[in-house]
XYZ file of C-alpha atoms in Angstrom:
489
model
C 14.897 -20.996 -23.768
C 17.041 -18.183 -25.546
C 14.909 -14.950 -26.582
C 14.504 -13.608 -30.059
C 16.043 -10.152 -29.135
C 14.835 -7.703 -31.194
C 16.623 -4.865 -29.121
C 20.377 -4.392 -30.328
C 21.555 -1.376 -27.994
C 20.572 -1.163 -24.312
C 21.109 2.983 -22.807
C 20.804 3.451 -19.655
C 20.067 6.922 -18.667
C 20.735 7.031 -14.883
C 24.359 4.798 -15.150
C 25.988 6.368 -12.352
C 22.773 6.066 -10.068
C 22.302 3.415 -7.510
C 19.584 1.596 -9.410
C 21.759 0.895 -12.134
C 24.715 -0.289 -9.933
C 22.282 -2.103 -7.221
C 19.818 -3.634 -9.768
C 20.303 -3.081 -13.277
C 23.730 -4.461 -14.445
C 23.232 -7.345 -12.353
C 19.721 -8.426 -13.692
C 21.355 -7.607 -16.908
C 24.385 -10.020 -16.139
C 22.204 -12.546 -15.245
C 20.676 -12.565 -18.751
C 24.071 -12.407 -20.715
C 25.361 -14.858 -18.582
C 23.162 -17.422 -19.566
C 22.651 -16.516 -23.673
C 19.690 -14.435 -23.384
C 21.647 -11.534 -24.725
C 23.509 -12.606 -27.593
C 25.240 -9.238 -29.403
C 23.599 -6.648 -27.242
C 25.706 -3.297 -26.837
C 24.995 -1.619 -23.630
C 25.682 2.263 -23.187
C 25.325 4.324 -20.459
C 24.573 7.951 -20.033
C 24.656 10.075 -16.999
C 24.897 13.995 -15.113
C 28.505 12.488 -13.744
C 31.713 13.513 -15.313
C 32.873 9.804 -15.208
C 35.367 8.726 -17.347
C 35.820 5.544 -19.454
C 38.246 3.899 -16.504
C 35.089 4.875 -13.855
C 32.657 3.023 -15.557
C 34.507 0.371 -16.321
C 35.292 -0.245 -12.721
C 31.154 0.267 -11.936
C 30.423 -2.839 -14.609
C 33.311 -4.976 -13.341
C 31.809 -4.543 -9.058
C 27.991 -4.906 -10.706
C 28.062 -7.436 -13.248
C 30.077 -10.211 -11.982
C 28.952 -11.196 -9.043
C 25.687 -12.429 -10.487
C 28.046 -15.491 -12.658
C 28.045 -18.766 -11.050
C 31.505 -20.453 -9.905
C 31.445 -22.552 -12.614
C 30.973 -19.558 -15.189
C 33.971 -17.604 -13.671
C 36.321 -20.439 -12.951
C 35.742 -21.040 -16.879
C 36.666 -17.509 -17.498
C 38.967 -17.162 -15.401
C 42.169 -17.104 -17.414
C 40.679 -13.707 -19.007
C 40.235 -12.039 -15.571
C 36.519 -13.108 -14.548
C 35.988 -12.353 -10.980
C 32.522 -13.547 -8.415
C 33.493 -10.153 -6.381
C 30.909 -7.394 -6.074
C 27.812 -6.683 -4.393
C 24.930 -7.779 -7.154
C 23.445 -10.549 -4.761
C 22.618 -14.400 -5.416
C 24.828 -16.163 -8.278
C 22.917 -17.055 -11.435
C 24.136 -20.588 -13.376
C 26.093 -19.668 -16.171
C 28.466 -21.036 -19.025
C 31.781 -20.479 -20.042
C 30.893 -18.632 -22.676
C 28.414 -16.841 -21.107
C 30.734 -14.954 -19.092
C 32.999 -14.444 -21.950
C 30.030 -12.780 -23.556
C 29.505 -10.574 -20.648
C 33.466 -9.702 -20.357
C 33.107 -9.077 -24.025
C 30.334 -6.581 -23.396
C 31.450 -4.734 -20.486
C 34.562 -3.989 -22.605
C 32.803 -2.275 -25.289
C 30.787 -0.473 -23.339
C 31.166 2.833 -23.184
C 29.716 6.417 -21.080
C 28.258 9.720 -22.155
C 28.137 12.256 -19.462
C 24.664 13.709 -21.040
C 22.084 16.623 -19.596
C 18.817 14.787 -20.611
C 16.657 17.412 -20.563
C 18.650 19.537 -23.234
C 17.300 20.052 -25.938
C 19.159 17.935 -28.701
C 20.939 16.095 -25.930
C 19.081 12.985 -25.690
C 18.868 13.107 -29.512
C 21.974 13.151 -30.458
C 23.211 10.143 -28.634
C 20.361 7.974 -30.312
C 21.054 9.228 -33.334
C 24.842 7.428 -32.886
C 23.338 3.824 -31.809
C 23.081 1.062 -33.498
C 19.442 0.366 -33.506
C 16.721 -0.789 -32.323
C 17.496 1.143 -29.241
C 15.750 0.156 -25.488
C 16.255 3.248 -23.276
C 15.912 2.971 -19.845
C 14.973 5.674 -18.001
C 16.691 5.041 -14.531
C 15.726 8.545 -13.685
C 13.504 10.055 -10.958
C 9.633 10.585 -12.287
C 10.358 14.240 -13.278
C 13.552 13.943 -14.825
C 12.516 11.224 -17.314
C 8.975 13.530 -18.002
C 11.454 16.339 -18.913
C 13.946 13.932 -20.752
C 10.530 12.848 -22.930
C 9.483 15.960 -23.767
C 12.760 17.579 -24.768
C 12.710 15.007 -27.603
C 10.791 15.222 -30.689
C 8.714 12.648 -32.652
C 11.451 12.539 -35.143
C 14.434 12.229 -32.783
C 13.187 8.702 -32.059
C 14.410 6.173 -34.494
C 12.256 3.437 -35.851
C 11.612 0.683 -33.236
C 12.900 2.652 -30.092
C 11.794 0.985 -26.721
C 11.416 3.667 -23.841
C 11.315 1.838 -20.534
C 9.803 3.881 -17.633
C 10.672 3.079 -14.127
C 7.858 3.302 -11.582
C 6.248 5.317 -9.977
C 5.078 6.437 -13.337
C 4.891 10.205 -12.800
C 3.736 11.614 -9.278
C -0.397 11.994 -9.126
C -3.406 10.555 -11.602
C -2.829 13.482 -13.698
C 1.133 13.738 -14.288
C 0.575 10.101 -15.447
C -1.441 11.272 -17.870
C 0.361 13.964 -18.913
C 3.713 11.577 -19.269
C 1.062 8.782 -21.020
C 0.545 11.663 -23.729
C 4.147 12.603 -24.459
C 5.058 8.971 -24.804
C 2.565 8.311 -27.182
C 3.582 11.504 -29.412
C 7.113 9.485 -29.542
C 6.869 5.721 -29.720
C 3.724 3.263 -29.833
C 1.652 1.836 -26.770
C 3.764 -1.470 -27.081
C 6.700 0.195 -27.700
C 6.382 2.000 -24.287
C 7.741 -0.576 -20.989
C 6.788 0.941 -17.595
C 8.586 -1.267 -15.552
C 7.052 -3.024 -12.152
C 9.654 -5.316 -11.451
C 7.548 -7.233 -8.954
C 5.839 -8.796 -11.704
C 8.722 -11.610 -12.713
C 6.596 -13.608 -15.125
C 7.362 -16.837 -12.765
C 5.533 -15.045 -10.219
C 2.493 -13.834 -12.048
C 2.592 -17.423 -13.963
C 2.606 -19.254 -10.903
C -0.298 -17.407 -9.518
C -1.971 -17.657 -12.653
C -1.264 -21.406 -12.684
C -2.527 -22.081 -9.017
C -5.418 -20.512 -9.676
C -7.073 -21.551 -13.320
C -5.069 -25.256 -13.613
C -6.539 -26.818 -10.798
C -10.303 -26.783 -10.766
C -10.521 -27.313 -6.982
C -9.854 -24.120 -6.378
C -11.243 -21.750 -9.051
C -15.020 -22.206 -7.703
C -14.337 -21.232 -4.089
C -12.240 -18.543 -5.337
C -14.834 -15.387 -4.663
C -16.454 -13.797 -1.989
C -18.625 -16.858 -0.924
C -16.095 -18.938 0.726
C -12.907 -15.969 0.608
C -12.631 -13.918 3.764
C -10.020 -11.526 2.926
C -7.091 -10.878 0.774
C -3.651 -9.353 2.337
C -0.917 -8.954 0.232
C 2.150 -7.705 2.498
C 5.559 -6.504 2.129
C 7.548 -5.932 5.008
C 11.257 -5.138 5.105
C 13.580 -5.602 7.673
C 15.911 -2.818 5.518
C 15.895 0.614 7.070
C 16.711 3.745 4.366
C 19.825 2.078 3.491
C 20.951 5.661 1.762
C 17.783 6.145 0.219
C 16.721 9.387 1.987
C 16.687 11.471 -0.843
C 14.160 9.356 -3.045
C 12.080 7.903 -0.093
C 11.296 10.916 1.992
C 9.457 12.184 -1.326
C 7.588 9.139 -1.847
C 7.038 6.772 1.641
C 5.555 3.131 1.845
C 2.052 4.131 0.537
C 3.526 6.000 -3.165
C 6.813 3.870 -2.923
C 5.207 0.211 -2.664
C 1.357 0.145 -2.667
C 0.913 2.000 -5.681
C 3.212 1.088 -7.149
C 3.386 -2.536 -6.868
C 0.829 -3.835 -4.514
C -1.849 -2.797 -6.517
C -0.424 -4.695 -9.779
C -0.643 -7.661 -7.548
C -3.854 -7.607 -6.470
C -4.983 -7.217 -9.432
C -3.425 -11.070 -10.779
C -5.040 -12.596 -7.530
C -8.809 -10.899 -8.515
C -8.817 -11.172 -12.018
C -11.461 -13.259 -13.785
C -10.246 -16.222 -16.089
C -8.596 -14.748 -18.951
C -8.846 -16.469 -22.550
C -5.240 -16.529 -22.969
C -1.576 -15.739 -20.820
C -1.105 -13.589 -23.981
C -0.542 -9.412 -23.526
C -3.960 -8.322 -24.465
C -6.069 -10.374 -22.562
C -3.965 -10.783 -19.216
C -3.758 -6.894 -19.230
C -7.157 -6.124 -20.140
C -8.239 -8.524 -17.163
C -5.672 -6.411 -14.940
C -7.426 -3.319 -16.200
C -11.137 -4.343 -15.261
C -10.001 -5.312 -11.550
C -8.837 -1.727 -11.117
C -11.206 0.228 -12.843
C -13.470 -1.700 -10.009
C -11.007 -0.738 -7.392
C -11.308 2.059 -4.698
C -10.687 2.869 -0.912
C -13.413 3.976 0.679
C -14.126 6.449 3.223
C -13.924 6.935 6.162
C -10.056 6.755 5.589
C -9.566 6.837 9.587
C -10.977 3.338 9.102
C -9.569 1.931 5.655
C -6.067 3.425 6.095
C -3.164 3.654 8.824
C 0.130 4.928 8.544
C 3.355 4.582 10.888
C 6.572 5.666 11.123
C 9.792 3.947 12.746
C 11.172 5.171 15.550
C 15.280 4.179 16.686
C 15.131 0.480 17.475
C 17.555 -2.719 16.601
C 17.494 -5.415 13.800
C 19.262 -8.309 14.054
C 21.223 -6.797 16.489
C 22.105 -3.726 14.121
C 21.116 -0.441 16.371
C 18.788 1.828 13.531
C 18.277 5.500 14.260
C 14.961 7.140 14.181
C 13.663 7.694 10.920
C 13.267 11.088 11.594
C 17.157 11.951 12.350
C 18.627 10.129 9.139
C 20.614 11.913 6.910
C 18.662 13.671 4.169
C 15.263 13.023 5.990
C 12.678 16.139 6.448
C 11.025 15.457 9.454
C 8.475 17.920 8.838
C 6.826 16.400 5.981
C 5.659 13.594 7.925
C 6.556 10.908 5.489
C 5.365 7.241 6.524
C 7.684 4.296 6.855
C 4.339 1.832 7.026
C 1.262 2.014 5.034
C -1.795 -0.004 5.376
C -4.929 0.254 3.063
C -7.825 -1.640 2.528
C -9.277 -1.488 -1.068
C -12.782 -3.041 -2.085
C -13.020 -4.418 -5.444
C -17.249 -3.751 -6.196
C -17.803 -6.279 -8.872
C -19.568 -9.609 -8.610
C -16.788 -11.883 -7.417
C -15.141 -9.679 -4.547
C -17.986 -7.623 -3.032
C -17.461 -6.900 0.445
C -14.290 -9.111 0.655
C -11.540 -6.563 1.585
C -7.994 -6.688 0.004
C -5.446 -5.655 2.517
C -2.413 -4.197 1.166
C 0.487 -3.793 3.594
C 3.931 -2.472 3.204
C 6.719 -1.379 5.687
C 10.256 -0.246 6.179
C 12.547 -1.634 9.659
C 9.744 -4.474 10.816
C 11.182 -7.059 12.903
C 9.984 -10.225 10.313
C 10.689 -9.818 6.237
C 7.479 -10.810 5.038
C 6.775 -11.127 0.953
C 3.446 -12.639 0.668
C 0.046 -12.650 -0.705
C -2.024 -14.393 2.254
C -5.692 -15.504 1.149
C -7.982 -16.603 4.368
C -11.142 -18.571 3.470
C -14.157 -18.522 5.330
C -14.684 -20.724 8.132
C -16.880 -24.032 7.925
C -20.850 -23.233 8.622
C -20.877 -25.978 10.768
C -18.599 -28.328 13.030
C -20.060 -31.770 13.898
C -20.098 -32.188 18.289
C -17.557 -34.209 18.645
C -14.238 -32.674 17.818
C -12.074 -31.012 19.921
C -8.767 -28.530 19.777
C -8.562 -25.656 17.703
C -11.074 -25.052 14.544
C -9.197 -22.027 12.184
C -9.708 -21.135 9.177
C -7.840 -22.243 5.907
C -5.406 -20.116 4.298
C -3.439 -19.764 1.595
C 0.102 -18.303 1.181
C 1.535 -17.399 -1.808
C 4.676 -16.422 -1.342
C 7.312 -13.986 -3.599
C 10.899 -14.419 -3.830
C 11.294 -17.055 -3.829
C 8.421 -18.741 -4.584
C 6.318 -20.661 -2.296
C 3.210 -22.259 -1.239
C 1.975 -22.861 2.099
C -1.976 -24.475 2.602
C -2.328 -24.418 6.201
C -5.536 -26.887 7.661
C -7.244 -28.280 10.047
C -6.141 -32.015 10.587
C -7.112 -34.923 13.315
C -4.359 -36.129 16.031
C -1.713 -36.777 16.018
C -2.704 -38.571 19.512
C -6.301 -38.162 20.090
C -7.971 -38.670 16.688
C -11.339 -36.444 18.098
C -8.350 -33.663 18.073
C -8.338 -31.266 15.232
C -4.946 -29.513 15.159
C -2.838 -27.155 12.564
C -0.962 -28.155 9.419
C 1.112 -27.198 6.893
C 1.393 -27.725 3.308
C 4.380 -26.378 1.875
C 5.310 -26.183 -2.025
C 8.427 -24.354 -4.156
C 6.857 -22.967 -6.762
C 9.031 -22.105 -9.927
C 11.820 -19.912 -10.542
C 12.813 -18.066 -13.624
C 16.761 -18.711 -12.571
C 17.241 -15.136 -13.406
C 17.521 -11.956 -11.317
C 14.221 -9.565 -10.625
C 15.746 -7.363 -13.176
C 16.830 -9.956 -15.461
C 13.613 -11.036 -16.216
C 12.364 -7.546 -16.772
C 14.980 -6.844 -19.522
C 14.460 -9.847 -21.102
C 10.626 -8.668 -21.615
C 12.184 -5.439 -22.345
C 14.856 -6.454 -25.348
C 12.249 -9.215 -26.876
C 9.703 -6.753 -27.341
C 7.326 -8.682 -24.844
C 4.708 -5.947 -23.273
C 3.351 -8.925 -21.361
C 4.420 -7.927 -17.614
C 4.917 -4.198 -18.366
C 1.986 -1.702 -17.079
C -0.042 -0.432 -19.621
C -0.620 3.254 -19.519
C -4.550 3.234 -18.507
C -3.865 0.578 -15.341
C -1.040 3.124 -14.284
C -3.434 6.093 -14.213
C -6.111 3.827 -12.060
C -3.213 3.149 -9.805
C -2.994 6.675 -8.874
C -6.363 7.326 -8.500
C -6.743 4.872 -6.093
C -4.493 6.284 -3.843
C -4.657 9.715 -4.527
C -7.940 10.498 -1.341
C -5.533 8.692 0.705
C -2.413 10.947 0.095
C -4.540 13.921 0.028
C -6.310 13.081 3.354
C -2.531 12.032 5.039
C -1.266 15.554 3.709
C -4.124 17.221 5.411
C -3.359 15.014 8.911
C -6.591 13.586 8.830
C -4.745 10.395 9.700
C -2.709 10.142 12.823
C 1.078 9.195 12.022
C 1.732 6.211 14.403
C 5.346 5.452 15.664
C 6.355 2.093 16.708
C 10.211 0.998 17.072
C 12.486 -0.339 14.133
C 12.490 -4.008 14.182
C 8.872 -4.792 16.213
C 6.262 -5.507 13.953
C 4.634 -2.123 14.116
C 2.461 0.240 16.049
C 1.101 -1.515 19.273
C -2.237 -0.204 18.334
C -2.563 -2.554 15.219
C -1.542 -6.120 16.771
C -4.213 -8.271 15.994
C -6.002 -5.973 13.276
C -3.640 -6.600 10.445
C -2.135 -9.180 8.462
C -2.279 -12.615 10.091
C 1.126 -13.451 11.365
């Protein structure tokens, strides 16, 4: 399917930052590469005093590796290359990577102070419009790059695109919520979760309202818990400067964790369309809260020197750029309640760590066990569960089962699914929202401010120390102290 693009000139404000080289130009080659992009200028804008031979050797390492063979063996006679660092290969055409060497080539860089006033201006004032700008800027800088423009600086049909975290605390979001809305309309404003690739929330959304055998059970009658984990076996991987600011519980939970919850709790919407999926979203977290005592609700860890796949890692504390002092957590664990009819008392366990032993990207839903177990059977009686899991895709239904061998034997099994894919990189299918004008997966400024305040006790009550900071060595699973109390492994 090829999308209506409404969006004629992509700036990226940020170019010579690592999200831009790491995740940007590929998901955006990954769209162009397979005719999702037709006639899109990109331009990028940044502090660096790069010039036009700099940035053309940043597109050519980013946005090639993302073409498949067959694309670059096609293009090969006008210099197409799979070199770079941009991750799995996405099918393309011939032409598709024509169109991307065709873009890269007219690309072109503005070294640009975004906060000055007139700055940001200007350059919009030279594109070819509508403009998408993407704000691949830390939380301040793109607050200070908003508010140096004014309403009339922003052309007609302007797309500002917001990465998360969206601002810092409950009330910068607000503040940031009000100078968008001065510049651009709601749904003209994209604050980007890229965890929520419309496969994903589709598939989820799928699993859960298409098949009627599951829908009834799906509340706090026969649901035990809800985790939803994210565990990385990456250390800081140059990151210092960003993540000792932010941590697992800022960086991840509230930032994406949250948004994902959210799809698994939701009550049947009317329609997949923006409004209703989003007002849906919106009711689960204006429902949503972690309560006190936090000692109990919340724990927090940080890594300690260890080894990963055989690859020593230092201790968190002595990277490069890392302030010990501030006490920044490398593993976050919360348990939020959702007080409405459906969840009561059925905790959602959100989970999310940096240089754990097992990468784990799953939503994990344990049912209740059975009231009763007729005399008879032997072996092992566990509960159902459900895992859904993200990138890529899958489904796992483990159950109870007789034999094999001694029929009066219940043991463990496995059902395993793939679950779709949207064939395009994470950020590929967030640009594609982004230049069709789809708000669909973007957050919507009211769920972003709940977000915050969820999380905001928490933060206050780890700032204060009112939660011990745990240590446990890079690449175990975590503190000692919490085998057996978190998610189900």
């Amino acid at each position: 399917m090829t999308s209506q693009t409404t969006v004629r000139t992509l700036l990226i404000l940020g170019a010579s930052g690592d999200l831009t080289g790491r995740l940007l130009l590929p998901g955006l080659a990954s769209l162009v590469v397979r005719g999702r992009a037709d006639g899109l200028a990109l331009v990028g804008a940044g502090s660096d005093p790069w010039s036009p031979e700099q940035w053309q050797e940043r597109l050519a390492t980013a946005m090639t590796a993302p073409i498949a063979p067959e694309a670059a063996e096609g293009a090969a006679g006008e210099g197409a290359t799979t070199a770079g660092s941009a991750g799995a290969a996405v099918d393309g055409s011939a032409d598709g990577a024509a169109a991307l060497q065709q873009m890269a080539a007219a690309s072109t860089y503005h070294q640009l102070d975004v906060t000055a006033e007139g700055a940001l201006a200007g350059l919009l004032a030279s594109l070819a419009g509508p403009v998408a700008v993407y704000f691949a800027l830390p939380p301040k800088i793109s607050q200070l790059a908003c508010e140096a423009l004014r309403p009339e600086d922003v052309p007609a049909g302007t797309r500002l695109v917001l990465e998360k975290p969206f601002g810092s605390s409950a009330e910068s979001a607000r503040d940031l919520n009000r100078t968008l809305a001065k510049l651009v309309a709601e749904d003209h404003i994209h604050r980007v979760d890229h965890f929520l690739g419309k496969a994903t929330v589709l598939n989820v959304l799928g699993l859960r309202f298409a098949n009627n055998f599951l829908e009834p059970v799906w509340n706090r009658e026969h649901i035990e818990k809800v985790e939803i984990i994210f565990d990385e076996d990456l250390a800081l991987e140059g990151r210092a400067r960003y993540y000792d600011g932010a941590g697992a519980l800022r960086d991840m939970i509230q930032s994406h964790l949250l948004q994902i919850m959210a799809f698994m709790a939701i009550e049947p919407p009317a329609s997949i369309h923006e409004k209703d999926l989003r007002d849906a979203v919106a009711t689960v977290l204006r429902a949503s809260s972690i309560r006190e005592p936090l000692t109990a609700s919340t724990k927090r860890a940080r890594y300690t020197a260890g080894t990963i796949n055989g690859r020593q890692v230092p201790d968190y504390a002595a990277e490069d750029g890392v302030d010990a002092a501030k006490g920044t957590e490398t593993l976050a664990e919360v348990r939020v309640n959702i007080d409405n009819w459906r969840w009561q008392g059925v905790p959602f366990v959100l989970r999310s760590g940096k240089a754990l032993g097992r990468k784990r990207k799953e939503a994990v839903v344990t049912f209740r066990p059975v009231p009763h177990l007729p005399k008879g059977f032997t072996g092992i009686d566990t509960p159902n569960q459900l895992r859904i899991g993200f990138g890529p895709d899958t489904l796992q239904f483990d159950v109870d089962v007789n034999g094999p061998g001694d029929i009066f034997s219940l043991s463990h099994a496995t059902l395993n699914a793939e679950l779709s894919s949207a064939g395009l990189l994470p950020y590929g299918e967030v640009l594609e929202g982004i230049l069709a004008g789809d708000p669909l997966l973007s957050v919507r400024g009211d769920t972003a401010e709940d977000c915050w305040r969820i999380v905001e006790p928490v933060l206050k009550a780890w700032q204060d120390g009112a939660v011990p900071l745990e240590t446990y060595d890079a690449g175990s699973t975590g503190p000692a102290s919490w085998a057996g109390e978190s998610a189900a492994q």
